[in-house]
Amino acid sequence: DGGITQSPKYLFRKEGQNVTLSCEQNLNHDAMYWYRQDPGQGLRLIYYSQIVNDFQKGDIAEGYSVSREKKESFPLTVTSAQKNPTAFYLCASTSSGPGQETQYFGPGTRLLVL
Amino acid sequence: RKEVEQDPGPFNVPEGATVAFNCTYSNSASQSFFWYRQDCRKEPKLLMSVYSSGNEDGRFTAQLNRASQYISLLIRDSKLSDSATYLCVVNKGSGTYKYIFGTGTRLKVLA
């Protein structure tokens, strides 16, 4: 089955710790995204990548880092610089080309701070 | 002004009712419009894209009004299973792959 997988489903972070959230897609999509969702708020863009080896900051990139070494993978690292990391993190992808801009989402990772 | 605005609700409606949601957007360069459905503690899932001519999918109808910069979603014959949060999504402009999400409108269909 084609789709987007995220792991883990739940992640606990200690003070001063970096943690990495995994996102993998087998949809052959070019563009991938990371969003953060807080209760009662809309999705906010952290980083996005339109092609391999290239990525751009979104609206709330501070305290986060990404890499895009392979088309199917776009991991997100939440660094210790992110002071309020507790949130629901969603990875998404889209194919390129006219009429193919629909975003598909993975099941998400809930990050909690201990 | 927010880039995409939705009435947060909640909209509490009886089964079988017709309910409509509106969403306004501020960027006149936006070209792509979508409605997503998000269940509690789950990821958003595409409900339908919104085209200039309007489009219908079963009980769901979406409309776009470019002049007034709003999109709408109409749900007819509401089912209990329609209870969810409905997100309005707009792209930032032609040739961009950045999207702006509304905060969502919560719908609860009552038996």
mmCIF file of N, CA, C and O in Angstrom, chain A residues 33 35 45 48 57-59 101, chain B residues 3-4 25-34 89-101:
data_model
loop_
_atom_site.group_PDB
_atom_site.id
_atom_site.type_symbol
_atom_site.label_atom_id
_atom_site.label_comp_id
_atom_site.label_asym_id
_atom_site.label_seq_id
_atom_site.Cartn_x
_atom_site.Cartn_y
_atom_site.Cartn_z
ATOM 1 N N TYR A 33 6.774 17.866 3.744
ATOM 2 C CA TYR A 33 6.528 18.956 4.692
ATOM 3 C C TYR A 33 6.493 18.427 6.126
ATOM 4 O O TYR A 33 6.097 17.289 6.363
ATOM 5 N N TYR A 35 4.698 19.812 9.741
ATOM 6 C CA TYR A 35 3.824 20.763 10.405
ATOM 7 C C TYR A 35 3.773 20.439 11.887
ATOM 8 O O TYR A 35 3.935 19.297 12.303
ATOM 9 N N LEU A 45 3.628 25.496 9.540
ATOM 10 C CA LEU A 45 4.690 24.903 8.747
ATOM 11 C C LEU A 45 6.042 25.096 9.414
ATOM 12 O O LEU A 45 6.431 26.229 9.722
ATOM 13 N N TYR A 48 9.898 22.643 4.752
ATOM 14 C CA TYR A 48 9.432 21.896 3.607
ATOM 15 C C TYR A 48 10.568 21.694 2.622
ATOM 16 O O TYR A 48 11.568 22.429 2.640
ATOM 17 N N LYS A 57 12.970 26.857 5.169
ATOM 18 C CA LYS A 57 12.329 27.111 6.447
ATOM 19 C C LYS A 57 10.870 27.499 6.232
ATOM 20 O O LYS A 57 10.543 28.212 5.290
ATOM 21 N N GLY A 58 10.051 27.030 7.162
ATOM 22 C CA GLY A 58 8.666 27.465 7.169
ATOM 23 C C GLY A 58 8.500 28.630 8.132
ATOM 24 O O GLY A 58 9.429 29.410 8.363
ATOM 25 N N ASP A 59 7.328 28.722 8.732
ATOM 26 C CA ASP A 59 7.021 29.865 9.591
ATOM 27 C C ASP A 59 7.571 29.733 11.009
ATOM 28 O O ASP A 59 7.727 30.726 11.704
ATOM 29 N N GLU A 101 -1.563 18.886 -6.645
ATOM 30 C CA GLU A 101 -0.997 19.541 -5.478
ATOM 31 C C GLU A 101 -1.586 19.075 -4.161
ATOM 32 O O GLU A 101 -1.309 19.637 -3.140
ATOM 33 N N GLU B 3 -4.511 34.815 7.509
ATOM 34 C CA GLU B 3 -4.498 34.492 6.086
ATOM 35 C C GLU B 3 -5.684 33.625 5.691
ATOM 36 O O GLU B 3 -6.193 33.723 4.575
ATOM 37 N N VAL B 4 -6.088 32.744 6.585
ATOM 38 C CA VAL B 4 -7.261 31.893 6.347
ATOM 39 C C VAL B 4 -8.077 31.895 7.626
ATOM 40 O O VAL B 4 -7.549 31.606 8.707
ATOM 41 N N TYR B 25 -10.139 33.854 2.783
ATOM 42 C CA TYR B 25 -8.689 33.889 2.642
ATOM 43 C C TYR B 25 -8.265 35.269 2.178
ATOM 44 O O TYR B 25 -9.015 35.975 1.511
ATOM 45 N N SER B 26 -7.040 35.642 2.520
ATOM 46 C CA SER B 26 -6.624 37.023 2.280
ATOM 47 C C SER B 26 -5.721 37.191 1.056
ATOM 48 O O SER B 26 -5.599 38.293 0.534
ATOM 49 N N ASN B 27 -5.098 36.100 0.588
ATOM 50 C CA ASN B 27 -4.140 36.206 -0.505
ATOM 51 C C ASN B 27 -4.837 36.016 -1.852
ATOM 52 O O ASN B 27 -5.233 34.916 -2.215
ATOM 53 N N SER B 28 -4.962 37.093 -2.602
ATOM 54 C CA SER B 28 -5.659 37.017 -3.885
ATOM 55 C C SER B 28 -4.902 36.181 -4.908
ATOM 56 O O SER B 28 -5.457 35.795 -5.935
ATOM 57 N N ALA B 29 -3.621 35.870 -4.633
ATOM 58 C CA ALA B 29 -2.836 35.063 -5.567
ATOM 59 C C ALA B 29 -3.050 33.566 -5.358
ATOM 60 O O ALA B 29 -2.554 32.746 -6.132
ATOM 61 N N SER B 30 -3.780 33.203 -4.342
ATOM 62 C CA SER B 30 -4.014 31.776 -4.070
ATOM 63 C C SER B 30 -4.742 31.134 -5.239
ATOM 64 O O SER B 30 -5.653 31.717 -5.821
ATOM 65 N N GLN B 31 -4.304 29.902 -5.573
ATOM 66 C CA GLN B 31 -4.862 29.224 -6.739
ATOM 67 C C GLN B 31 -5.517 27.885 -6.417
ATOM 68 O O GLN B 31 -6.319 27.384 -7.200
ATOM 69 N N SER B 32 -5.127 27.286 -5.319
ATOM 70 C CA SER B 32 -5.635 25.948 -4.992
ATOM 71 C C SER B 32 -6.314 25.986 -3.631
ATOM 72 O O SER B 32 -5.804 26.592 -2.696
ATOM 73 N N PHE B 33 -7.452 25.295 -3.554
ATOM 74 C CA PHE B 33 -8.283 25.367 -2.364
ATOM 75 C C PHE B 33 -8.783 23.959 -2.035
ATOM 76 O O PHE B 33 -9.133 23.194 -2.947
ATOM 77 N N PHE B 34 -8.821 23.660 -0.745
ATOM 78 C CA PHE B 34 -9.183 22.303 -0.333
ATOM 79 C C PHE B 34 -9.983 22.340 0.956
ATOM 80 O O PHE B 34 -9.830 23.246 1.773
ATOM 81 N N VAL B 89 -8.061 24.837 3.540
ATOM 82 C CA VAL B 89 -6.641 24.920 3.176
ATOM 83 C C VAL B 89 -6.497 25.662 1.859
ATOM 84 O O VAL B 89 -7.202 25.360 0.887
ATOM 85 N N VAL B 90 -5.564 26.588 1.826
ATOM 86 C CA VAL B 90 -5.368 27.439 0.660
ATOM 87 C C VAL B 90 -3.882 27.491 0.347
ATOM 88 O O VAL B 90 -3.071 27.580 1.278
ATOM 89 N N ASN B 91 -3.520 27.425 -0.929
ATOM 90 C CA ASN B 91 -2.086 27.554 -1.202
ATOM 91 C C ASN B 91 -1.706 29.026 -1.255
ATOM 92 O O ASN B 91 -2.564 29.916 -1.349
ATOM 93 N N LYS B 92 -0.417 29.283 -1.167
ATOM 94 C CA LYS B 92 0.029 30.675 -1.030
ATOM 95 C C LYS B 92 0.084 31.415 -2.356
ATOM 96 O O LYS B 92 0.232 32.622 -2.367
ATOM 97 N N GLY B 93 -0.023 30.698 -3.441
ATOM 98 C CA GLY B 93 0.003 31.367 -4.721
ATOM 99 C C GLY B 93 0.458 30.429 -5.805
ATOM 100 O O GLY B 93 0.935 29.328 -5.526
ATOM 101 N N SER B 94 0.321 30.854 -7.028
ATOM 102 C CA SER B 94 0.675 30.021 -8.160
ATOM 103 C C SER B 94 2.146 29.650 -8.115
ATOM 104 O O SER B 94 2.991 30.498 -7.852
ATOM 105 N N GLY B 95 2.446 28.398 -8.372
ATOM 106 C CA GLY B 95 3.831 27.950 -8.411
ATOM 107 C C GLY B 95 4.457 27.723 -7.062
ATOM 108 O O GLY B 95 5.626 27.362 -6.969
ATOM 109 N N THR B 96 3.708 27.920 -5.995
ATOM 110 C CA THR B 96 4.256 27.661 -4.669
ATOM 111 C C THR B 96 3.653 26.387 -4.108
ATOM 112 O O THR B 96 2.504 26.062 -4.384
ATOM 113 N N TYR B 97 4.440 25.706 -3.327
ATOM 114 C CA TYR B 97 3.954 24.497 -2.676
ATOM 115 C C TYR B 97 3.720 24.731 -1.193
ATOM 116 O O TYR B 97 3.713 23.805 -0.412
ATOM 117 N N LYS B 98 3.517 25.983 -0.810
ATOM 118 C CA LYS B 98 3.215 26.283 0.588
ATOM 119 C C LYS B 98 1.717 26.458 0.750
ATOM 120 O O LYS B 98 1.044 27.058 -0.096
ATOM 121 N N TYR B 99 1.209 25.932 1.851
ATOM 122 C CA TYR B 99 -0.215 25.915 2.125
ATOM 123 C C TYR B 99 -0.490 26.581 3.464
ATOM 124 O O TYR B 99 0.308 26.483 4.388
ATOM 125 N N ILE B 100 -1.634 27.234 3.539
ATOM 126 C CA ILE B 100 -2.067 27.844 4.781
ATOM 127 C C ILE B 100 -3.319 27.116 5.250
ATOM 128 O O ILE B 100 -4.264 26.927 4.466
ATOM 129 N N PHE B 101 -3.318 26.728 6.513
ATOM 130 C CA PHE B 101 -4.432 25.986 7.079
ATOM 131 C C PHE B 101 -5.257 26.885 7.987
ATOM 132 O O PHE B 101 -4.706 27.617 8.822
#
